[in-house]
GROMACS .gro file of C-alpha atoms in nm:
model
   98
    1UNK     CA    1 -15.825  -0.348  11.127
    2UNK     CA    2 -16.177  -0.523  11.169
    3UNK     CA    3 -16.373  -0.208  11.140
    4UNK     CA    4 -16.267  -0.036  11.427
    5UNK     CA    5 -16.250   0.308  11.273
    6UNK     CA    6 -15.919   0.327  11.401
    7UNK     CA    7 -15.608   0.296  11.190
    8UNK     CA    8 -15.646   0.220  10.796
    9UNK     CA    9 -15.653  -0.145  10.667
   10UNK     CA   10 -15.373  -0.017  10.415
   11UNK     CA   11 -15.155   0.135  10.645
   12UNK     CA   12 -15.143  -0.124  10.891
   13UNK     CA   13 -15.095  -0.412  10.588
   14UNK     CA   14 -14.769  -0.155  10.468
   15UNK     CA   15 -14.635  -0.124  10.824
   16UNK     CA   16 -14.627  -0.457  10.865
   17UNK     CA   17 -14.470  -0.544  10.555
   18UNK     CA   18 -14.206  -0.282  10.629
   19UNK     CA   19 -14.163  -0.492  10.987
   20UNK     CA   20 -14.108  -0.789  10.830
   21UNK     CA   21 -13.831  -0.636  10.595
   22UNK     CA   22 -13.624  -0.487  10.841
   23UNK     CA   23 -13.688  -0.672  11.144
   24UNK     CA   24 -13.454  -0.749  11.426
   25UNK     CA   25 -13.376  -1.071  11.374
   26UNK     CA   26 -13.046  -1.079  11.629
   27UNK     CA   27 -13.017  -0.952  11.997
   28UNK     CA   28 -12.758  -0.701  11.900
   29UNK     CA   29 -12.893  -0.571  11.541
   30UNK     CA   30 -13.067  -0.220  11.684
   31UNK     CA   31 -13.003  -0.101  11.356
   32UNK     CA   32 -13.218  -0.274  11.180
   33UNK     CA   33 -13.504  -0.176  11.452
   34UNK     CA   34 -13.411   0.158  11.425
   35UNK     CA   35 -13.422   0.165  11.009
   36UNK     CA   36 -13.744   0.012  11.037
   37UNK     CA   37 -13.900   0.261  11.308
   38UNK     CA   38 -13.744   0.532  11.066
   39UNK     CA   39 -13.874   0.386  10.759
   40UNK     CA   40 -14.217   0.290  10.932
   41UNK     CA   41 -14.230   0.711  11.038
   42UNK     CA   42 -14.158   0.823  10.697
   43UNK     CA   43 -14.440   0.610  10.557
   44UNK     CA   44 -14.723   0.757  10.752
   45UNK     CA   45 -14.595   1.121  10.696
   46UNK     CA   46 -14.613   1.051  10.357
   47UNK     CA   47 -14.941   0.862  10.396
   48UNK     CA   48 -15.078   1.120  10.625
   49UNK     CA   49 -14.999   1.406  10.339
   50UNK     CA   50 -15.167   1.219  10.109
   51UNK     CA   51 -15.479   1.168  10.253
   52UNK     CA   52 -15.471   1.395  10.570
   53UNK     CA   53 -15.469   1.147  10.853
   54UNK     CA   54 -15.417   0.760  10.937
   55UNK     CA   55 -15.761   0.686  11.038
   56UNK     CA   56 -16.033   0.515  10.864
   57UNK     CA   57 -16.293   0.712  11.003
   58UNK     CA   58 -16.113   1.040  10.918
   59UNK     CA   59 -16.010   0.965  10.581
   60UNK     CA   60 -16.343   0.773  10.494
   61UNK     CA   61 -16.552   1.072  10.704
   62UNK     CA   62 -16.805   0.792  10.861
   63UNK     CA   63 -16.699   0.594  11.167
   64UNK     CA   64 -16.697   0.214  11.022
   65UNK     CA   65 -16.711   0.096  11.406
   66UNK     CA   66 -17.066   0.140  11.427
   67UNK     CA   67 -17.378   0.044  11.191
   68UNK     CA   68 -17.502   0.386  11.105
   69UNK     CA   69 -17.134   0.453  10.975
   70UNK     CA   70 -17.107   0.146  10.819
   71UNK     CA   71 -17.449   0.196  10.651
   72UNK     CA   72 -17.346   0.540  10.530
   73UNK     CA   73 -16.985   0.410  10.378
   74UNK     CA   74 -17.188   0.155  10.182
   75UNK     CA   75 -17.455   0.397  10.071
   76UNK     CA   76 -17.169   0.602   9.940
   77UNK     CA   77 -16.989   0.293   9.780
   78UNK     CA   78 -16.671   0.433   9.960
   79UNK     CA   79 -16.524   0.080   9.998
   80UNK     CA   80 -16.542   0.053   9.607
   81UNK     CA   81 -16.462   0.398   9.522
   82UNK     CA   82 -16.258   0.564   9.777
   83UNK     CA   83 -16.054   0.267   9.936
   84UNK     CA   84 -15.870   0.158   9.662
   85UNK     CA   85 -15.692   0.501   9.643
   86UNK     CA   86 -15.537   0.453   9.978
   87UNK     CA   87 -15.423   0.078   9.917
   88UNK     CA   88 -15.235   0.204   9.595
   89UNK     CA   89 -15.100   0.514   9.803
   90UNK     CA   90 -14.987   0.255  10.026
   91UNK     CA   91 -14.835   0.070   9.755
   92UNK     CA   92 -14.635   0.347   9.580
   93UNK     CA   93 -14.525   0.479   9.931
   94UNK     CA   94 -14.337   0.135  10.001
   95UNK     CA   95 -14.218   0.104   9.678
   96UNK     CA   96 -13.995   0.412   9.697
   97UNK     CA   97 -13.935   0.333  10.051
   98UNK     CA   98 -13.819  -0.046   9.984
   0.00000   0.00000   0.00000
């Protein structure tokens, strides 16, 4: 998400996978769309339960949209010590849903 501090990139990627796997491909296929929405909601609930939030700034404890926040994250090495857990959580949740 290009360091906006908003939605975690692992969450964004997982939601994209859900959308790609359950996209509405026919005009009359509302069931696929509803299935995608339900899976996305379930994914977000599970991720939030594991990590308190879907927002990068909240789960990292620093606002990566600011130079100060980036400096703090880099100083604490959070991109390599904490973020892999979020990616792993997203993959595990997806695996259970798909």
